[in-house]
PDB file of C-alpha atoms in Angstrom:
ATOM      1  CA  UNK A   1       0.000   0.000   0.000  1.00 48.00           C
ATOM      2  CA  UNK A   2       1.433   3.361  -1.082  1.00 58.00           C
ATOM      3  CA  UNK A   3      -0.140   5.965   1.177  1.00 65.00           C
ATOM      4  CA  UNK A   4       2.977   8.038   1.781  1.00 70.00           C
ATOM      5  CA  UNK A   5       3.629   6.381   5.119  1.00 75.00           C
ATOM      6  CA  UNK A   6       6.800   4.275   5.120  1.00 88.00           C
ATOM      7  CA  UNK A   7       6.739   0.658   6.147  1.00 96.00           C
ATOM      8  CA  UNK A   8       8.619   0.114   9.385  1.00 98.00           C
ATOM      9  CA  UNK A   9      11.305  -2.458  10.085  1.00 98.00           C
ATOM     10  CA  UNK A  10      12.063  -3.352  13.699  1.00 98.00           C
ATOM     11  CA  UNK A  11      15.588  -4.689  14.180  1.00 98.00           C
ATOM     12  CA  UNK A  12      16.457  -5.976  17.645  1.00 98.00           C
ATOM     13  CA  UNK A  13      20.001  -5.803  18.942  1.00 97.00           C
ATOM     14  CA  UNK A  14      20.855  -3.288  16.235  1.00 98.00           C
ATOM     15  CA  UNK A  15      23.394  -1.063  17.966  1.00 97.00           C
ATOM     16  CA  UNK A  16      26.403  -2.871  16.490  1.00 95.00           C
ATOM     17  CA  UNK A  17      27.636  -5.820  14.458  1.00 94.00           C
ATOM     18  CA  UNK A  18      25.163  -7.780  12.361  1.00 96.00           C
ATOM     19  CA  UNK A  19      22.166  -5.880  13.723  1.00 97.00           C
ATOM     20  CA  UNK A  20      23.631  -2.520  12.762  1.00 97.00           C
ATOM     21  CA  UNK A  21      24.406  -3.800   9.256  1.00 98.00           C
ATOM     22  CA  UNK A  22      20.816  -5.024   8.893  1.00 98.00           C
ATOM     23  CA  UNK A  23      19.440  -1.674  10.054  1.00 98.00           C
ATOM     24  CA  UNK A  24      21.557   0.184   7.502  1.00 98.00           C
ATOM     25  CA  UNK A  25      20.469  -2.079   4.661  1.00 98.00           C
ATOM     26  CA  UNK A  26      16.815  -1.899   5.677  1.00 98.00           C
ATOM     27  CA  UNK A  27      16.977   1.889   5.624  1.00 98.00           C
ATOM     28  CA  UNK A  28      18.613   1.823   2.200  1.00 98.00           C
ATOM     29  CA  UNK A  29      15.723  -0.362   1.015  1.00 97.00           C
ATOM     30  CA  UNK A  30      13.248   2.322   2.042  1.00 97.00           C
ATOM     31  CA  UNK A  31      12.102   1.167   5.471  1.00 98.00           C
ATOM     32  CA  UNK A  32      11.790   3.490   8.421  1.00 98.00           C
ATOM     33  CA  UNK A  33      13.988   1.601  10.864  1.00 98.00           C
ATOM     34  CA  UNK A  34      13.528   1.164  14.588  1.00 98.00           C
ATOM     35  CA  UNK A  35      16.983   0.457  15.997  1.00 98.00           C
ATOM     36  CA  UNK A  36      16.460  -1.530  19.179  1.00 98.00           C
ATOM     37  CA  UNK A  37      19.128  -1.822  21.845  1.00 98.00           C
ATOM     38  CA  UNK A  38      19.340  -3.056  25.410  1.00 97.00           C
ATOM     39  CA  UNK A  39      22.319  -1.216  26.916  1.00 96.00           C
ATOM     40  CA  UNK A  40      24.420   0.307  24.109  1.00 96.00           C
ATOM     41  CA  UNK A  41      22.673   3.669  23.701  1.00 98.00           C
ATOM     42  CA  UNK A  42      25.725   5.287  22.098  1.00 98.00           C
ATOM     43  CA  UNK A  43      25.984   2.559  19.503  1.00 97.00           C
ATOM     44  CA  UNK A  44      22.298   2.837  18.655  1.00 98.00           C
ATOM     45  CA  UNK A  45      22.568   6.616  18.291  1.00 98.00           C
ATOM     46  CA  UNK A  46      25.512   6.167  15.938  1.00 98.00           C
ATOM     47  CA  UNK A  47      23.534   3.759  13.744  1.00 98.00           C
ATOM     48  CA  UNK A  48      20.579   6.145  13.632  1.00 98.00           C
ATOM     49  CA  UNK A  49      22.871   9.055  12.783  1.00 98.00           C
ATOM     50  CA  UNK A  50      24.460   7.104   9.930  1.00 98.00           C
ATOM     51  CA  UNK A  51      21.058   6.213   8.501  1.00 98.00           C
ATOM     52  CA  UNK A  52      19.871   9.791   8.728  1.00 98.00           C
ATOM     53  CA  UNK A  53      23.076  11.099   7.158  1.00 98.00           C
ATOM     54  CA  UNK A  54      22.301   8.906   4.143  1.00 97.00           C
ATOM     55  CA  UNK A  55      18.784  10.284   3.867  1.00 97.00           C
ATOM     56  CA  UNK A  56      16.989   7.469   5.650  1.00 98.00           C
ATOM     57  CA  UNK A  57      14.503   7.454   8.496  1.00 97.00           C
ATOM     58  CA  UNK A  58      15.390   5.863  11.822  1.00 98.00           C
ATOM     59  CA  UNK A  59      15.032   6.132  15.549  1.00 98.00           C
ATOM     60  CA  UNK A  60      16.344   4.132  18.483  1.00 98.00           C
ATOM     61  CA  UNK A  61      14.271   2.436  21.183  1.00 98.00           C
ATOM     62  CA  UNK A  62      15.650   0.844  24.335  1.00 98.00           C
ATOM     63  CA  UNK A  63      14.016  -2.461  25.237  1.00 98.00           C
ATOM     64  CA  UNK A  64      15.197  -5.688  26.851  1.00 98.00           C
ATOM     65  CA  UNK A  65      13.597  -8.354  24.682  1.00 98.00           C
ATOM     66  CA  UNK A  66      13.463 -10.788  27.599  1.00 98.00           C
ATOM     67  CA  UNK A  67      10.742  -8.573  29.143  1.00 98.00           C
ATOM     68  CA  UNK A  68       7.441  -8.901  27.237  1.00 98.00           C
ATOM     69  CA  UNK A  69       6.181  -5.540  28.498  1.00 98.00           C
ATOM     70  CA  UNK A  70       9.259  -3.834  27.042  1.00 98.00           C
ATOM     71  CA  UNK A  71       8.763  -5.709  23.773  1.00 98.00           C
ATOM     72  CA  UNK A  72       5.182  -4.424  23.583  1.00 98.00           C
ATOM     73  CA  UNK A  73       6.431  -0.875  24.220  1.00 98.00           C
ATOM     74  CA  UNK A  74       9.022  -1.314  21.456  1.00 98.00           C
ATOM     75  CA  UNK A  75       6.315  -2.226  18.958  1.00 98.00           C
ATOM     76  CA  UNK A  76       4.078   0.603  20.165  1.00 98.00           C
ATOM     77  CA  UNK A  77       6.913   3.030  19.429  1.00 98.00           C
ATOM     78  CA  UNK A  78       7.397   1.475  16.006  1.00 98.00           C
ATOM     79  CA  UNK A  79       3.679   1.636  15.183  1.00 97.00           C
ATOM     80  CA  UNK A  80       3.715   5.359  15.948  1.00 96.00           C
ATOM     81  CA  UNK A  81       6.078   5.765  12.993  1.00 96.00           C
ATOM     82  CA  UNK A  82       4.108   3.650  10.530  1.00 96.00           C
ATOM     83  CA  UNK A  83       2.891   0.134   9.812  1.00 96.00           C
ATOM     84  CA  UNK A  84       5.348  -2.549  10.914  1.00 97.00           C
ATOM     85  CA  UNK A  85       5.880  -5.008   8.066  1.00 98.00           C
ATOM     86  CA  UNK A  86       9.353  -6.374   8.824  1.00 98.00           C
ATOM     87  CA  UNK A  87      10.863  -7.674  12.042  1.00 98.00           C
ATOM     88  CA  UNK A  88      14.411  -8.956  12.447  1.00 98.00           C
ATOM     89  CA  UNK A  89      15.078 -10.934  15.608  1.00 98.00           C
ATOM     90  CA  UNK A  90      18.801 -10.311  15.935  1.00 97.00           C
ATOM     91  CA  UNK A  91      19.268  -9.710  19.678  1.00 97.00           C
ATOM     92  CA  UNK A  92      21.386 -12.466  21.207  1.00 95.00           C
ATOM     93  CA  UNK A  93      24.122 -13.046  23.747  1.00 94.00           C
ATOM     94  CA  UNK A  94      26.715 -15.685  24.586  1.00 90.00           C
ATOM     95  CA  UNK A  95      27.123 -14.773  28.230  1.00 88.00           C
ATOM     96  CA  UNK A  96      30.691 -13.614  27.481  1.00 80.00           C
ATOM     97  CA  UNK A  97      32.114 -16.841  28.875  1.00 79.00           C
ATOM     98  CA  UNK A  98      34.213 -19.503  27.210  1.00 84.00           C
ATOM     99  CA  UNK A  99      34.525 -23.061  28.448  1.00 89.00           C
ATOM    100  CA  UNK A 100      32.868 -26.383  29.018  1.00 95.00           C
ATOM    101  CA  UNK A 101      29.169 -26.491  29.747  1.00 96.00           C
ATOM    102  CA  UNK A 102      29.718 -27.924  33.237  1.00 97.00           C
ATOM    103  CA  UNK A 103      31.597 -24.759  34.194  1.00 95.00           C
ATOM    104  CA  UNK A 104      29.029 -22.215  33.007  1.00 95.00           C
ATOM    105  CA  UNK A 105      27.247 -20.565  35.955  1.00 95.00           C
ATOM    106  CA  UNK A 106      23.519 -21.190  36.145  1.00 96.00           C
ATOM    107  CA  UNK A 107      22.766 -17.476  36.089  1.00 96.00           C
ATOM    108  CA  UNK A 108      24.618 -17.137  32.785  1.00 95.00           C
ATOM    109  CA  UNK A 109      22.663 -20.001  31.250  1.00 96.00           C
ATOM    110  CA  UNK A 110      19.387 -18.495  32.434  1.00 97.00           C
ATOM    111  CA  UNK A 111      20.239 -15.107  30.973  1.00 97.00           C
ATOM    112  CA  UNK A 112      21.270 -16.583  27.615  1.00 97.00           C
ATOM    113  CA  UNK A 113      18.027 -18.542  27.403  1.00 98.00           C
ATOM    114  CA  UNK A 114      16.008 -15.523  28.535  1.00 98.00           C
ATOM    115  CA  UNK A 115      17.389 -13.358  25.727  1.00 98.00           C
ATOM    116  CA  UNK A 116      18.026 -15.836  22.926  1.00 98.00           C
ATOM    117  CA  UNK A 117      14.954 -18.026  23.334  1.00 98.00           C
ATOM    118  CA  UNK A 118      12.306 -16.339  25.480  1.00 98.00           C
ATOM    119  CA  UNK A 119      13.143 -12.903  24.085  1.00 98.00           C
ATOM    120  CA  UNK A 120      12.934 -14.108  20.515  1.00 98.00           C
ATOM    121  CA  UNK A 121       9.591 -15.759  21.239  1.00 98.00           C
ATOM    122  CA  UNK A 122       8.217 -12.588  22.828  1.00 98.00           C
ATOM    123  CA  UNK A 123       9.258 -10.564  19.785  1.00 98.00           C
ATOM    124  CA  UNK A 124       7.703 -13.131  17.436  1.00 98.00           C
ATOM    125  CA  UNK A 125       4.465 -13.035  19.406  1.00 98.00           C
ATOM    126  CA  UNK A 126       4.227  -9.274  19.201  1.00 98.00           C
ATOM    127  CA  UNK A 127       5.243  -9.273  15.549  1.00 98.00           C
ATOM    128  CA  UNK A 128       2.457 -11.686  14.643  1.00 98.00           C
ATOM    129  CA  UNK A 129      -0.081  -9.573  16.523  1.00 97.00           C
ATOM    130  CA  UNK A 130       0.979  -6.496  14.543  1.00 97.00           C
ATOM    131  CA  UNK A 131       1.611  -8.009  11.101  1.00 98.00           C
ATOM    132  CA  UNK A 132      -1.206 -10.554  10.803  1.00 98.00           C
ATOM    133  CA  UNK A 133      -3.740  -9.759   8.106  1.00 97.00           C
ATOM    134  CA  UNK A 134      -6.276 -11.453  10.351  1.00 96.00           C
ATOM    135  CA  UNK A 135      -5.733  -8.681  12.897  1.00 94.00           C
ATOM    136  CA  UNK A 136      -5.748  -5.813  10.429  1.00 95.00           C
ATOM    137  CA  UNK A 137      -2.024  -5.807   9.691  1.00 96.00           C
ATOM    138  CA  UNK A 138      -0.441  -5.612   6.272  1.00 96.00           C
ATOM    139  CA  UNK A 139       1.370  -8.902   6.557  1.00 98.00           C
ATOM    140  CA  UNK A 140       5.122  -8.983   6.150  1.00 98.00           C
ATOM    141  CA  UNK A 141       8.233 -10.825   7.116  1.00 98.00           C
ATOM    142  CA  UNK A 142       9.940 -12.041  10.271  1.00 98.00           C
ATOM    143  CA  UNK A 143      13.593 -13.029   9.985  1.00 98.00           C
ATOM    144  CA  UNK A 144      15.248 -14.686  12.954  1.00 98.00           C
ATOM    145  CA  UNK A 145      19.008 -14.799  13.382  1.00 98.00           C
ATOM    146  CA  UNK A 146      20.379 -18.153  14.496  1.00 97.00           C
ATOM    147  CA  UNK A 147      23.894 -19.592  14.112  1.00 95.00           C
ATOM    148  CA  UNK A 148      25.669 -22.456  12.419  1.00 93.00           C
ATOM    149  CA  UNK A 149      26.873 -23.274  15.936  1.00 91.00           C
ATOM    150  CA  UNK A 150      23.802 -25.518  15.991  1.00 93.00           C
ATOM    151  CA  UNK A 151      25.589 -27.956  13.660  1.00 91.00           C
ATOM    152  CA  UNK A 152      28.559 -28.890  15.857  1.00 88.00           C
ATOM    153  CA  UNK A 153      27.226 -27.579  19.162  1.00 93.00           C
ATOM    154  CA  UNK A 154      30.222 -25.350  20.008  1.00 88.00           C
ATOM    155  CA  UNK A 155      31.843 -27.851  22.382  1.00 89.00           C
ATOM    156  CA  UNK A 156      34.316 -26.349  24.818  1.00 88.00           C
ATOM    157  CA  UNK A 157      33.191 -22.801  24.110  1.00 86.00           C
ATOM    158  CA  UNK A 158      29.476 -21.993  23.874  1.00 90.00           C
ATOM    159  CA  UNK A 159      27.411 -25.189  24.032  1.00 96.00           C
ATOM    160  CA  UNK A 160      24.706 -23.333  25.944  1.00 96.00           C
ATOM    161  CA  UNK A 161      24.596 -20.656  23.237  1.00 94.00           C
ATOM    162  CA  UNK A 162      24.426 -23.255  20.468  1.00 95.00           C
ATOM    163  CA  UNK A 163      21.530 -24.949  22.235  1.00 97.00           C
ATOM    164  CA  UNK A 164      19.647 -21.661  22.447  1.00 97.00           C
ATOM    165  CA  UNK A 165      20.112 -21.113  18.721  1.00 97.00           C
ATOM    166  CA  UNK A 166      18.813 -24.613  18.028  1.00 97.00           C
ATOM    167  CA  UNK A 167      15.566 -23.451  19.603  1.00 98.00           C
ATOM    168  CA  UNK A 168      15.515 -20.508  17.183  1.00 98.00           C
ATOM    169  CA  UNK A 169      15.683 -22.860  14.196  1.00 98.00           C
ATOM    170  CA  UNK A 170      12.824 -25.005  15.490  1.00 98.00           C
ATOM    171  CA  UNK A 171      10.646 -22.006  16.341  1.00 98.00           C
ATOM    172  CA  UNK A 172      11.177 -20.603  12.854  1.00 98.00           C
ATOM    173  CA  UNK A 173       9.840 -23.747  11.222  1.00 98.00           C
ATOM    174  CA  UNK A 174       6.858 -24.083  13.550  1.00 98.00           C
ATOM    175  CA  UNK A 175       5.807 -20.450  13.459  1.00 98.00           C
ATOM    176  CA  UNK A 176       6.168 -20.259   9.684  1.00 98.00           C
ATOM    177  CA  UNK A 177       3.525 -22.962   9.253  1.00 98.00           C
ATOM    178  CA  UNK A 178       1.311 -21.403  11.902  1.00 98.00           C
ATOM    179  CA  UNK A 179       1.086 -17.957  10.296  1.00 98.00           C
ATOM    180  CA  UNK A 180       1.522 -18.718   6.588  1.00 98.00           C
ATOM    181  CA  UNK A 181      -2.128 -17.938   5.866  1.00 98.00           C
ATOM    182  CA  UNK A 182      -1.966 -14.679   7.840  1.00 98.00           C
ATOM    183  CA  UNK A 183       0.265 -12.952   5.301  1.00 98.00           C
ATOM    184  CA  UNK A 184       3.443 -13.504   7.318  1.00 98.00           C
ATOM    185  CA  UNK A 185       6.585 -15.263   6.187  1.00 98.00           C
ATOM    186  CA  UNK A 186       9.008 -16.472   8.876  1.00 98.00           C
ATOM    187  CA  UNK A 187      12.565 -17.399   7.974  1.00 98.00           C
ATOM    188  CA  UNK A 188      15.954 -17.630   9.614  1.00 98.00           C
ATOM    189  CA  UNK A 189      19.524 -16.721   8.732  1.00 98.00           C
ATOM    190  CA  UNK A 190      22.247 -18.772  10.411  1.00 96.00           C
ATOM    191  CA  UNK A 191      25.581 -16.946  10.271  1.00 94.00           C
ATOM    192  CA  UNK A 192      28.821 -18.803  10.624  1.00 85.00           C
ATOM    193  CA  UNK A 193      31.998 -17.225  11.946  1.00 80.00           C
ATOM    194  CA  UNK A 194      31.498 -13.468  11.529  1.00 73.00           C
ATOM    195  CA  UNK A 195      33.785 -10.514  12.145  1.00 71.00           C
ATOM    196  CA  UNK A 196      31.973  -8.788  14.990  1.00 69.00           C
ATOM    197  CA  UNK A 197      32.821  -7.718  18.528  1.00 64.00           C
ATOM    198  CA  UNK A 198      31.062 -10.791  19.930  1.00 64.00           C
ATOM    199  CA  UNK A 199      34.276 -12.779  20.069  1.00 55.00           C
ATOM    200  CA  UNK A 200      36.390 -10.083  21.680  1.00 60.00           C
ATOM    201  CA  UNK A 201      33.705  -9.495  24.308  1.00 64.00           C
ATOM    202  CA  UNK A 202      34.037 -13.147  25.279  1.00 60.00           C
ATOM    203  CA  UNK A 203      37.818 -12.886  25.523  1.00 61.00           C
ATOM    204  CA  UNK A 204      38.595 -14.401  22.100  1.00 66.00           C
ATOM    205  CA  UNK A 205      39.500 -11.484  19.803  1.00 66.00           C
ATOM    206  CA  UNK A 206      41.303 -13.818  17.394  1.00 68.00           C
ATOM    207  CA  UNK A 207      38.600 -16.513  17.269  1.00 64.00           C
ATOM    208  CA  UNK A 208      37.445 -15.784  13.725  1.00 64.00           C
ATOM    209  CA  UNK A 209      41.012 -15.868  12.447  1.00 72.00           C
ATOM    210  CA  UNK A 210      41.652 -19.175  14.222  1.00 71.00           C
ATOM    211  CA  UNK A 211      38.544 -20.718  12.654  1.00 71.00           C
ATOM    212  CA  UNK A 212      39.392 -19.608   9.107  1.00 68.00           C
ATOM    213  CA  UNK A 213      41.328 -22.765   8.135  1.00 74.00           C
ATOM    214  CA  UNK A 214      38.199 -24.850   8.739  1.00 76.00           C
ATOM    215  CA  UNK A 215      36.025 -22.667   6.499  1.00 81.00           C
ATOM    216  CA  UNK A 216      35.986 -23.698   2.808  1.00 82.00           C
ATOM    217  CA  UNK A 217      36.069 -20.047   1.732  1.00 78.00           C
ATOM    218  CA  UNK A 218      38.974 -19.441   4.117  1.00 84.00           C
ATOM    219  CA  UNK A 219      37.565 -16.429   5.956  1.00 82.00           C
ATOM    220  CA  UNK A 220      34.870 -15.227   8.270  1.00 76.00           C
ATOM    221  CA  UNK A 221      31.858 -13.272   7.085  1.00 79.00           C
ATOM    222  CA  UNK A 222      31.514  -9.526   7.104  1.00 90.00           C
ATOM    223  CA  UNK A 223      28.349  -8.398   8.962  1.00 93.00           C
ATOM    224  CA  UNK A 224      27.072  -6.797   5.767  1.00 94.00           C
ATOM    225  CA  UNK A 225      27.145 -10.177   4.022  1.00 96.00           C
ATOM    226  CA  UNK A 226      24.840 -11.578   6.681  1.00 96.00           C
ATOM    227  CA  UNK A 227      22.642  -8.492   6.410  1.00 97.00           C
ATOM    228  CA  UNK A 228      22.336  -9.041   2.654  1.00 98.00           C
ATOM    229  CA  UNK A 229      20.895 -12.505   3.251  1.00 98.00           C
ATOM    230  CA  UNK A 230      18.434 -11.123   5.790  1.00 98.00           C
ATOM    231  CA  UNK A 231      17.279  -8.460   3.353  1.00 98.00           C
ATOM    232  CA  UNK A 232      16.781 -11.016   0.584  1.00 98.00           C
ATOM    233  CA  UNK A 233      14.533 -13.095   2.823  1.00 98.00           C
ATOM    234  CA  UNK A 234      12.592  -9.934   3.699  1.00 97.00           C
ATOM    235  CA  UNK A 235      12.178  -8.991   0.049  1.00 97.00           C
ATOM    236  CA  UNK A 236       9.511  -9.891  -2.483  1.00 96.00           C
ATOM    237  CA  UNK A 237      12.144 -11.949  -4.308  1.00 97.00           C
ATOM    238  CA  UNK A 238      11.758 -14.487  -1.487  1.00 98.00           C
ATOM    239  CA  UNK A 239       7.973 -14.242  -1.562  1.00 97.00           C
ATOM    240  CA  UNK A 240       7.427 -18.011  -1.762  1.00 98.00           C
ATOM    241  CA  UNK A 241       9.940 -18.871   0.937  1.00 98.00           C
ATOM    242  CA  UNK A 242       8.915 -19.486   4.520  1.00 98.00           C
ATOM    243  CA  UNK A 243      10.215 -21.783   7.240  1.00 98.00           C
ATOM    244  CA  UNK A 244      13.732 -21.740   5.759  1.00 98.00           C
ATOM    245  CA  UNK A 245      16.983 -21.689   7.722  1.00 98.00           C
ATOM    246  CA  UNK A 246      19.611 -20.176   5.441  1.00 97.00           C
ATOM    247  CA  UNK A 247      23.274 -20.714   6.413  1.00 95.00           C
ATOM    248  CA  UNK A 248      25.615 -17.810   5.693  1.00 94.00           C
ATOM    249  CA  UNK A 249      28.795 -19.615   6.588  1.00 88.00           C
ATOM    250  CA  UNK A 250      31.303 -19.752   3.763  1.00 80.00           C
ATOM    251  CA  UNK A 251      30.487 -23.442   3.321  1.00 78.00           C
ATOM    252  CA  UNK A 252      31.234 -24.564   6.888  1.00 79.00           C
TER     253      UNK A 252
END
């Protein structure tokens, strides 16, 4: 519908890394972008400023996705801008710990599950309520961000994180079937080793470089390459695709 009001894309965890790259590409595609963040207000402001400097429309909204009331407030803020037709579930954490599962503190595991699983579910719930043609929405696309860590399970580093991302894959498939007749497509991008600050925050700044020999393409991904895959799944070019989990992993 072309009524002069831009469609809105909500991107969670968009203050840096993959989320920031997605926000920038969504703005370039013509969306008004809601840049969600939990704690990195400066990073979110920088992303918004970059979008605006390029002529796009964006604003930042603080919300912890593990709190359903904050998720609802995030979508209320987005709806005030225009109709939400795209939602990217990118927010995720590792707990910033490296080691065997038996050594991961219970509070870290709970927090990872709260954000990566419960938070993603809360965002999906709210997205369906807003996008569903059965509820007066325009329909649209939900893209979840998982990880190829689900393949090997990240033993000795982030097994708890890999398990949480396995839940993302399963939810994508189930929800896609559930809402296919409501005008909503649900897909998932599973990045492999990617050059972001995630690894340094966990004390492994050289992790991507160390993994390169095991990647057929010999390098980690750039965040913009992951963002490109997300944008394709959001686009009309992927209009007959739902329930897919697309690896962006250099062949690994």
